[in-house]
Tab-separated table of C-alpha atoms in Angstrom:
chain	number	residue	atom	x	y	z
J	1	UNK	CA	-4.224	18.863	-4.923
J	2	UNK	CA	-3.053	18.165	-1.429
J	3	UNK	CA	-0.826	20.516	0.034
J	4	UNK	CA	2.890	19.415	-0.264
J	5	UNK	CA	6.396	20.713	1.261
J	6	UNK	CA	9.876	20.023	-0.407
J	7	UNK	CA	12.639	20.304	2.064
J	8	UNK	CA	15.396	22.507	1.601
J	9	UNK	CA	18.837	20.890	1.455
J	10	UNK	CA	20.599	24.083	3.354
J	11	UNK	CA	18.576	24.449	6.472
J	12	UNK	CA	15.868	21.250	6.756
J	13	UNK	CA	13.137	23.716	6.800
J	14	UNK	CA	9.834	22.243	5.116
J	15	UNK	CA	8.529	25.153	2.176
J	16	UNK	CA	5.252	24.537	1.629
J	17	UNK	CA	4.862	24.072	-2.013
J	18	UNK	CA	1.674	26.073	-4.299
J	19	UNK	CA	-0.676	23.872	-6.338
J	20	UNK	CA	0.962	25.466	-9.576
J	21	UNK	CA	4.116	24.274	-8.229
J	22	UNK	CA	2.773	20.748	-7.485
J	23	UNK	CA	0.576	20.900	-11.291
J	24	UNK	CA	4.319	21.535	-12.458
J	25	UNK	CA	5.842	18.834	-10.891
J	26	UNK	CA	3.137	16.274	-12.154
J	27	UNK	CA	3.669	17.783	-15.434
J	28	UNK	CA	7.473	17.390	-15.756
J	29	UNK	CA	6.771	13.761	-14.398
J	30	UNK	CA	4.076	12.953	-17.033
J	31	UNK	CA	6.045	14.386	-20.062
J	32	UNK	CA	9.130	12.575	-19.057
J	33	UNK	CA	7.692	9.275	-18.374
J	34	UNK	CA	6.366	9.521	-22.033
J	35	UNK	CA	3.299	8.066	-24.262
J	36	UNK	CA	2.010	5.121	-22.436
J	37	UNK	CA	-0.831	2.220	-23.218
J	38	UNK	CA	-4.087	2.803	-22.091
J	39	UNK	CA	-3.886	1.364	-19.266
J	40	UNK	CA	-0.736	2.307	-18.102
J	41	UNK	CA	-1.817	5.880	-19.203
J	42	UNK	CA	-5.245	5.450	-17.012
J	43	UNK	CA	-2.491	4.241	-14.225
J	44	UNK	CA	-0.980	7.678	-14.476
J	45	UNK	CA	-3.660	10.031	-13.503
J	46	UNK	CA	-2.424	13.637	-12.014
J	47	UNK	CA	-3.541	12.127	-8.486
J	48	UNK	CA	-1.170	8.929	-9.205
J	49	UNK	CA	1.762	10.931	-10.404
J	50	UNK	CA	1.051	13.394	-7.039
J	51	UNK	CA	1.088	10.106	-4.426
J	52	UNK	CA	4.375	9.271	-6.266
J	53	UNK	CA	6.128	12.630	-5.988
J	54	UNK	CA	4.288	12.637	-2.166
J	55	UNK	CA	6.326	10.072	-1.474
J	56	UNK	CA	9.338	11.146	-2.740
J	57	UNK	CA	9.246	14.248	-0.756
J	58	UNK	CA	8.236	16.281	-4.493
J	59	UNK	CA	11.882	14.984	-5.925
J	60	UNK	CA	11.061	14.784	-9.761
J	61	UNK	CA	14.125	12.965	-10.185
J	62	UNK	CA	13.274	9.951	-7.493
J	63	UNK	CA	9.621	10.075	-8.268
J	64	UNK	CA	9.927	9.217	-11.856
J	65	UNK	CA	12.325	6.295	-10.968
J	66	UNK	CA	9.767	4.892	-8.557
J	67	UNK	CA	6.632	5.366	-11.215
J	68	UNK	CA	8.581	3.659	-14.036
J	69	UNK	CA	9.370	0.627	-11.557
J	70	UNK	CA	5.868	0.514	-10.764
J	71	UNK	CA	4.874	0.720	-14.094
J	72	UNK	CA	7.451	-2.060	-15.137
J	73	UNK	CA	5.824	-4.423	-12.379
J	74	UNK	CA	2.182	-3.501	-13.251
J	75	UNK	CA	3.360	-4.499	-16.611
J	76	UNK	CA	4.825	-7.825	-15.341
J	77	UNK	CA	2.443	-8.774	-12.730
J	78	UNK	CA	-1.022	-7.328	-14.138
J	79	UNK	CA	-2.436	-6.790	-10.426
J	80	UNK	CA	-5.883	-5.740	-12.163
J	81	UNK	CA	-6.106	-9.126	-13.883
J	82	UNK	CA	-6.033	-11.352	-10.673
J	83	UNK	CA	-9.193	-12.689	-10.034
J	84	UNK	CA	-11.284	-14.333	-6.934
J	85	UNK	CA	-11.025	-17.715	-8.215
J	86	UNK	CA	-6.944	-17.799	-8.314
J	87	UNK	CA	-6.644	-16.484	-4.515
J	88	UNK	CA	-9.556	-17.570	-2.895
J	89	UNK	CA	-7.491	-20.597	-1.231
J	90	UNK	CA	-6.005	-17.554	0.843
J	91	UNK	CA	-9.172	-16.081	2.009
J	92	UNK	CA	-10.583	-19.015	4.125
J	93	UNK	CA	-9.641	-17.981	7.223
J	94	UNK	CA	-10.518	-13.945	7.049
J	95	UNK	CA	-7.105	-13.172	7.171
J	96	UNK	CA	-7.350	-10.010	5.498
J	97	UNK	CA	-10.584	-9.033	3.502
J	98	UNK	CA	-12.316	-5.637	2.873
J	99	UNK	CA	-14.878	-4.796	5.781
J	100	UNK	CA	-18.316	-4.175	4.364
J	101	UNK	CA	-18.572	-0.995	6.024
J	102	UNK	CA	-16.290	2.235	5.636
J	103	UNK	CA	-15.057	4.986	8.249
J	104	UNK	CA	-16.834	8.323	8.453
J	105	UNK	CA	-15.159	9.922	5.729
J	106	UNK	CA	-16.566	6.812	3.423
J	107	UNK	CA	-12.823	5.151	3.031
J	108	UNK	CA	-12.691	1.996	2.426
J	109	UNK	CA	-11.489	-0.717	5.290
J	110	UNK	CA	-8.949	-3.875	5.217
J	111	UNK	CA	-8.725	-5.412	7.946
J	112	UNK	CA	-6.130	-8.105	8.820
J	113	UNK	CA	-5.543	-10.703	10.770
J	114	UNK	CA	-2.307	-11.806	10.783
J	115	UNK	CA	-3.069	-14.497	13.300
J	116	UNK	CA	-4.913	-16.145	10.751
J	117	UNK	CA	-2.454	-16.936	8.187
J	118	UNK	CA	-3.419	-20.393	6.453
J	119	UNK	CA	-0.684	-20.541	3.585
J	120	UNK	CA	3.007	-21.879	3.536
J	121	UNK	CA	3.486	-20.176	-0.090
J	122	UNK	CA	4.957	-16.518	0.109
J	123	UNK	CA	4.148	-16.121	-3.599
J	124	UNK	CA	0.571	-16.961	-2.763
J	125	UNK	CA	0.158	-14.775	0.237
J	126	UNK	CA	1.696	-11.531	-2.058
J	127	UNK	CA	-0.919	-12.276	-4.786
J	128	UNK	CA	-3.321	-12.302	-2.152
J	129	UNK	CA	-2.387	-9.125	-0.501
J	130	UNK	CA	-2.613	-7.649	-4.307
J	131	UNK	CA	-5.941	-8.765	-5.020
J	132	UNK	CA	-6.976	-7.103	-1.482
J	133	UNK	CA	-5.240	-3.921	-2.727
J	134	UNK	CA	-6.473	-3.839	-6.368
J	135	UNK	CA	-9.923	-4.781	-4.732
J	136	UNK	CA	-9.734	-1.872	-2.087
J	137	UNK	CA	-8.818	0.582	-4.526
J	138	UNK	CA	-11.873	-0.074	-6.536
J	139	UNK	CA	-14.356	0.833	-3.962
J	140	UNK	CA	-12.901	3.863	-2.786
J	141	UNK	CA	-15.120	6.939	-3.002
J	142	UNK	CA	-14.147	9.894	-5.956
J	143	UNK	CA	-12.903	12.028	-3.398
J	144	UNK	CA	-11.072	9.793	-1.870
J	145	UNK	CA	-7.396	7.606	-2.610
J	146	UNK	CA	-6.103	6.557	0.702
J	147	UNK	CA	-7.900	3.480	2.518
J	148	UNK	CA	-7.712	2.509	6.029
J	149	UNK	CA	-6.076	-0.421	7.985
J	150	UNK	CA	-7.763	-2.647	10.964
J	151	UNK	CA	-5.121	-5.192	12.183
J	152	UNK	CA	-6.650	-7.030	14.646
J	153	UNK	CA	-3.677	-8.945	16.870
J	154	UNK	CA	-6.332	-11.808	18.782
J	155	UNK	CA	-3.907	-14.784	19.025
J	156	UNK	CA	-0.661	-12.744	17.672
J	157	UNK	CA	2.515	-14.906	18.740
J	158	UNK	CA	5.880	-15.171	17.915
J	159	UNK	CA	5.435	-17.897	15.368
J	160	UNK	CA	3.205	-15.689	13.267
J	161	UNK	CA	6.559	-13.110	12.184
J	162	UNK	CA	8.542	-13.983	9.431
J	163	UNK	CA	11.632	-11.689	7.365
J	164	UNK	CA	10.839	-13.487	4.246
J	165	UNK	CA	7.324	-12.603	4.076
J	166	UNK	CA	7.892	-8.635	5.606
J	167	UNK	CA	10.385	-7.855	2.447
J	168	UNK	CA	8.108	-9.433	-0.154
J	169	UNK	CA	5.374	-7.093	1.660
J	170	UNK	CA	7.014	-4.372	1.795
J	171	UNK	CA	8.601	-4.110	-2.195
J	172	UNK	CA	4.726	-4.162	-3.237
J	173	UNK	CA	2.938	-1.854	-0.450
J	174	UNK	CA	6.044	0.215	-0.236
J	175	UNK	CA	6.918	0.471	-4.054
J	176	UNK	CA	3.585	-0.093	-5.796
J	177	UNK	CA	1.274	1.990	-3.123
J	178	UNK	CA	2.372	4.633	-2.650
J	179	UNK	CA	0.349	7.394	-0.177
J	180	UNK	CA	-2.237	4.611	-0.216
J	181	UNK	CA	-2.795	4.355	3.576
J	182	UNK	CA	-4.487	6.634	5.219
J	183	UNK	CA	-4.586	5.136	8.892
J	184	UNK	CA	-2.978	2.016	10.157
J	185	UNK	CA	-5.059	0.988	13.807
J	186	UNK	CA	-2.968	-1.565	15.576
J	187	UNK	CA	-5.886	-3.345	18.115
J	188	UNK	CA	-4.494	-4.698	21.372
J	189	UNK	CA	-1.137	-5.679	19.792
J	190	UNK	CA	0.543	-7.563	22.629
J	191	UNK	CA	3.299	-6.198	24.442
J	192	UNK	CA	5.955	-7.963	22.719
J	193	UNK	CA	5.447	-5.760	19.454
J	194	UNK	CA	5.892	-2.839	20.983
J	195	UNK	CA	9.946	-2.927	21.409
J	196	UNK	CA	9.767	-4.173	17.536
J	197	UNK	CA	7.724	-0.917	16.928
J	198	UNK	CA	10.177	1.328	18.615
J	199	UNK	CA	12.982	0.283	16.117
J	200	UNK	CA	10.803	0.501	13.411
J	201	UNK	CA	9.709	4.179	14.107
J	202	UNK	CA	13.462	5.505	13.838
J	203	UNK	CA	13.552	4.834	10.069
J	204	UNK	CA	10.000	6.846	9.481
J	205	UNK	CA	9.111	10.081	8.601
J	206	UNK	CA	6.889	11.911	11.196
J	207	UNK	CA	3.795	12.267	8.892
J	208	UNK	CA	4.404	8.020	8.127
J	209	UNK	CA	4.729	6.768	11.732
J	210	UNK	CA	1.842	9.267	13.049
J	211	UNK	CA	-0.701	7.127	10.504
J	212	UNK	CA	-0.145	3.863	13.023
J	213	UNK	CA	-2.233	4.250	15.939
J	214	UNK	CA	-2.149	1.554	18.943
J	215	UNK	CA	-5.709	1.081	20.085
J	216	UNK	CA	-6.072	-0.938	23.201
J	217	UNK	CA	-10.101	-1.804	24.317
J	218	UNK	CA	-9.576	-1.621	27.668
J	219	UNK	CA	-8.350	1.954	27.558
J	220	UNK	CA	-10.601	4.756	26.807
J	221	UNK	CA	-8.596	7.335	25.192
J	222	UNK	CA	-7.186	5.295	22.454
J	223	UNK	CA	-10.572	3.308	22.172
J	224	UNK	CA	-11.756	6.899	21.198
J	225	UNK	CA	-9.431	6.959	17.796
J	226	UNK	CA	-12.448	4.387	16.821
J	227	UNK	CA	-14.874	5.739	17.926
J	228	UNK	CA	-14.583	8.723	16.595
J	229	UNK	CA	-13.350	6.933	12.869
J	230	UNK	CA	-16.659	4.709	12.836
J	231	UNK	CA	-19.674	4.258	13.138
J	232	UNK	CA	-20.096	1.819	16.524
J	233	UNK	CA	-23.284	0.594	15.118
J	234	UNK	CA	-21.660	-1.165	11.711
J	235	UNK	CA	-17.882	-1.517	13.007
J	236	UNK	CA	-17.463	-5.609	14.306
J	237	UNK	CA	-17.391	-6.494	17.441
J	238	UNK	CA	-13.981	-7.891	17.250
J	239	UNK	CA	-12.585	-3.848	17.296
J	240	UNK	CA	-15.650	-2.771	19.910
J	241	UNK	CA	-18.426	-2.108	17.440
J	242	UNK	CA	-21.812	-3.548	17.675
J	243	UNK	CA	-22.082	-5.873	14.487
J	244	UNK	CA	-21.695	-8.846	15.646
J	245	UNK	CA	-22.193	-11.027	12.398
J	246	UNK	CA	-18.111	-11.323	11.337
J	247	UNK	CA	-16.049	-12.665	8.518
J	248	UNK	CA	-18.092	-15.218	6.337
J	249	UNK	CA	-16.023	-16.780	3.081
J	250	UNK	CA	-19.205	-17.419	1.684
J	251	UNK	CA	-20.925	-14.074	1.585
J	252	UNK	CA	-17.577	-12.701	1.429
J	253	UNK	CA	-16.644	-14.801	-2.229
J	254	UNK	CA	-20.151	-13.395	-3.497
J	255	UNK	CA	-19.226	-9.856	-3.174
J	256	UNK	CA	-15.708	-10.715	-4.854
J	257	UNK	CA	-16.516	-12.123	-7.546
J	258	UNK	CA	-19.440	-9.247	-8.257
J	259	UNK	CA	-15.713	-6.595	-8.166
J	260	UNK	CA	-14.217	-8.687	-10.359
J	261	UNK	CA	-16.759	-8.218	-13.085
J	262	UNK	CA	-16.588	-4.562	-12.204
J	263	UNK	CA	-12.683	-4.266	-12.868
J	264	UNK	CA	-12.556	-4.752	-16.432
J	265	UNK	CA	-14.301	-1.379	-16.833
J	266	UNK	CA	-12.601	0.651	-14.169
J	267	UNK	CA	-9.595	0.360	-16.100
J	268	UNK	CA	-11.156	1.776	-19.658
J	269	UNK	CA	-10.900	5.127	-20.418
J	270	UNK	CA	-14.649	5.937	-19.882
J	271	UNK	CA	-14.240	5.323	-16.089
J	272	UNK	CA	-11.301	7.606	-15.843
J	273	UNK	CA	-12.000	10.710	-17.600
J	274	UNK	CA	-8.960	12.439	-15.664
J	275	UNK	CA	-6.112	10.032	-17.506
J	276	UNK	CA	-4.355	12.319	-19.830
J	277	UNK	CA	-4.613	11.682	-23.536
J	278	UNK	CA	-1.914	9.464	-25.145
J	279	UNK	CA	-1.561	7.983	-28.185
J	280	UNK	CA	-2.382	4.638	-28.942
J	281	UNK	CA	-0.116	2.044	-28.205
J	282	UNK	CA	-2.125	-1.022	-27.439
J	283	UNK	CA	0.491	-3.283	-29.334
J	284	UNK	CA	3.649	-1.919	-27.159
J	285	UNK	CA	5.668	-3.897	-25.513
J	286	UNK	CA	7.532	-3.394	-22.482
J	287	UNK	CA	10.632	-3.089	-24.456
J	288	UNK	CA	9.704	-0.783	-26.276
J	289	UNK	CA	8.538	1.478	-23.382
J	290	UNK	CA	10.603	4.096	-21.840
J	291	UNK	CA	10.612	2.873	-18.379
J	292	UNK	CA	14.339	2.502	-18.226
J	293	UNK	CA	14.548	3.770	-14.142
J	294	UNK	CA	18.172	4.006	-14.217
J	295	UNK	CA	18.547	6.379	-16.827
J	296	UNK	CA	16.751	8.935	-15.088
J	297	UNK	CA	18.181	8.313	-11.485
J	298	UNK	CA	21.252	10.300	-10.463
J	299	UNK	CA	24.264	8.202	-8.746
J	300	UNK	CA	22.927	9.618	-5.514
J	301	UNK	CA	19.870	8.114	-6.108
J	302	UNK	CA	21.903	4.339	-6.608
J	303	UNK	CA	22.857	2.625	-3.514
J	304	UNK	CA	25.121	-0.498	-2.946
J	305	UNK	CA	23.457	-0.704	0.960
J	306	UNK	CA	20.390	-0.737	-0.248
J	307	UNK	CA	17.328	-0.316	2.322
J	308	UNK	CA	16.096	-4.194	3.610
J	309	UNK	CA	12.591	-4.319	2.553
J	310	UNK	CA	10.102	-4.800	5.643
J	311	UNK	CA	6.581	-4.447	5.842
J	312	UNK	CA	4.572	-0.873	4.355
J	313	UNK	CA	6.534	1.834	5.771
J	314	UNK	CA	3.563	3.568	7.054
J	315	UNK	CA	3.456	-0.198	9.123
J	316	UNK	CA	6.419	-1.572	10.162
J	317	UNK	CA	10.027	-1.118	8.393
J	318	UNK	CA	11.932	-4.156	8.999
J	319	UNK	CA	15.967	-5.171	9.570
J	320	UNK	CA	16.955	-7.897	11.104
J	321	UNK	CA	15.680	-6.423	14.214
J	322	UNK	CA	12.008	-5.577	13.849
J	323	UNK	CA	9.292	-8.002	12.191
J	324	UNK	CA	5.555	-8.461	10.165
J	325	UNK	CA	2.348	-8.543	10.644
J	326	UNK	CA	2.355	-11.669	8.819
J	327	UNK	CA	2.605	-15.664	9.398
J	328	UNK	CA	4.372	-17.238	6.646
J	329	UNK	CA	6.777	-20.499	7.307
J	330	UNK	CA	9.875	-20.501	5.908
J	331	UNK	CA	10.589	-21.522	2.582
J	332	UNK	CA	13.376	-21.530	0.153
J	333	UNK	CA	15.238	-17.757	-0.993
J	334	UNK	CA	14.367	-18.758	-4.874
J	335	UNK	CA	10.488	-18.740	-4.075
J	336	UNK	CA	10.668	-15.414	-2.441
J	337	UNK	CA	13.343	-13.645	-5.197
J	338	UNK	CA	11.290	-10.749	-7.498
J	339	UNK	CA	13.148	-9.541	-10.722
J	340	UNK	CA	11.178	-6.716	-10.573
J	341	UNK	CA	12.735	-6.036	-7.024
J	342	UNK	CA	14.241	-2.204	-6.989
J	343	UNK	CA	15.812	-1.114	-3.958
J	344	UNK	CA	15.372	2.028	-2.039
J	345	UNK	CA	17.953	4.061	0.190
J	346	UNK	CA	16.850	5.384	3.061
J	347	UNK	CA	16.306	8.723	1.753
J	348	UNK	CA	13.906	7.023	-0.993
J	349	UNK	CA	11.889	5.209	1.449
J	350	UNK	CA	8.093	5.537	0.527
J	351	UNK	CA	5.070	7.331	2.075
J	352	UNK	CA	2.336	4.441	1.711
């Protein structure tokens, strides 16, 4: 297991915690959250219930509220059952798609584009995003579960930031990814971002914010960050590498739909021989689940100013003063509304 700290409420000061401590923690989480479904039980692997206590700074109490949410939505939404054909409309223009190359430690890539967004529908653009997630997930390596970002800000304006589409963002890679990010590289963002940035960084933990890295080509030290990530030879052109071939939908829909055959599988026990054993419960319903959040949360841990949801937090955390790397138009408040929606307090806010 990684190596994890819990801060002491008396003095602030970080205690590193031992891996017995942490295989504790993930215990207490597991036997609380209960006997799940198979895949729900194949959800909760050690590593899964570690991102989620990561992220909660090793608070048993907060991490199981933010599993059982998760659980509740993965339940609801079925993320692992989108496939190419119902989001391909969003993938025209290469607006974010997994890079057929890795970094050096084999990690798997996303890279966006946020001046390329081709959709009015913020329902459609989440789903998307999803599929990109489930999808990126999939590939990575067995000794790996974080994934890199490439954001690529070529014709970035004004018009591409919109609130509506930075919450909806930010209650799935915020909630439902936890400790999934690994490094966020922000390529020649324009100067305009930067002051957007600045407010953004004040809400973050140190070891959140230090994952973004502005990379500008036409300075050399921060051009090194990809240099020394990548392979020049395979990275794109459009972030300094040598491959000069870029995003084709074609191509790109082939190697889709080949993951999406490969899915069923990765989410059956005989791909995951680290899920703990439960009992079957196939037939269970979400009812009948114990993934009641609020029971478990203290009244510290329920907020009536609850945290606005912006983009990832290891990204950009949004207010009315800071903004996405997104494009979506405006559209009405009922389109954009979640019921599975659970808001954090600042204190709660996620480690992506």
């Amino acid at each position: 297991m990684s190596e994890g700290v819990k801060r002491s409420s008396s003095n602030g000061f970080e205690k590193p915690l031992t891996t017995e401590h942490q295989q504790e923690k993930v215990n207490e989480v597991r036997r609380l959250v209960g006997p799940l479904p198979e895949k729900l039980s194949i959800y909760c692997s050690d590593a899964s219930i570690e991102r989620h206590l990561r992220a909660r700074n090793w608070n048993v109490k907060k991490a199981l509220k933010m599993l059982k949410e998760t659980l509740k939505w993965r339940v609801a939404y079925k993320p692992e059952e989108i496939r190419w054909e119902e989001i391909a409309h969003e993938a025209h223009t290469g607006k974010i798609y997994r890079s057929s190359y890795v970094d050096k430690h084999g990690r798997t890539v996303l890279v966006m584009r946020p001046s390329c967004q081709n959709s009015k529908s913020i329902k459609g653009q989440i789903k998307y995003l999803v599929y990109c997630m489930e999808n990126a997930i999939l590939n990575l390596p067995p000794d790996q579960e974080q994934m890199v970002w490439l954001i690529d800000f070529s014709g970035f304006n004004l018009s591409h930031i919109s609130l509506k589409v930075t919450r909806e963002t930010a209650h799935v890679l915020q909630d439902h990814y936890p400790e999934r990010l690994g490094l966020a590289i922000l390529y020649n963002p324009p100067k305009f971002f930067e002051p957007f940035w600045m407010v953004a960084k004040a809400f973050l933990e140190p070891k959140t914010y230090n994952k973004v890295k502005f990379v500008y080509s036409d300075e050399i030290n921060t051009m090194k960050i990809v240099e020394d990530l990548f392979d020049m030879d395979y990275l794109e052109a459009a972030f300094g590498g040598k491959d000069s071939v870029g995003f084709d939908i074609t191509k790109y829909a082939e190697r889709m739909k080949e993951d999406d055959k490969r899915m069923p599988s990765f989410w059956t026990r005989a791909s995951s021989p680290s899920a703990a054993p439960q009992p079957d419960l196939a037939s269970a319903t979400l009812d009948s689940l114990n993934l009641d959040s609020n029971s478990d949360a203290s009244d510290d841990d329920k907020t009536e100013g609850s945290m606005p949801h912006g983009i990832d937090s290891d990204t950009v955390f949004t207010d009315e003063n800071t903004l996405v790397i997104d494009g979506g138009k405006e559209e009405s408040e009922s389109e954009s509304e979640d019921p599975h929606r659970t808001d954090v307090k600042p204190d709660d806010r996620a480690h992506a």
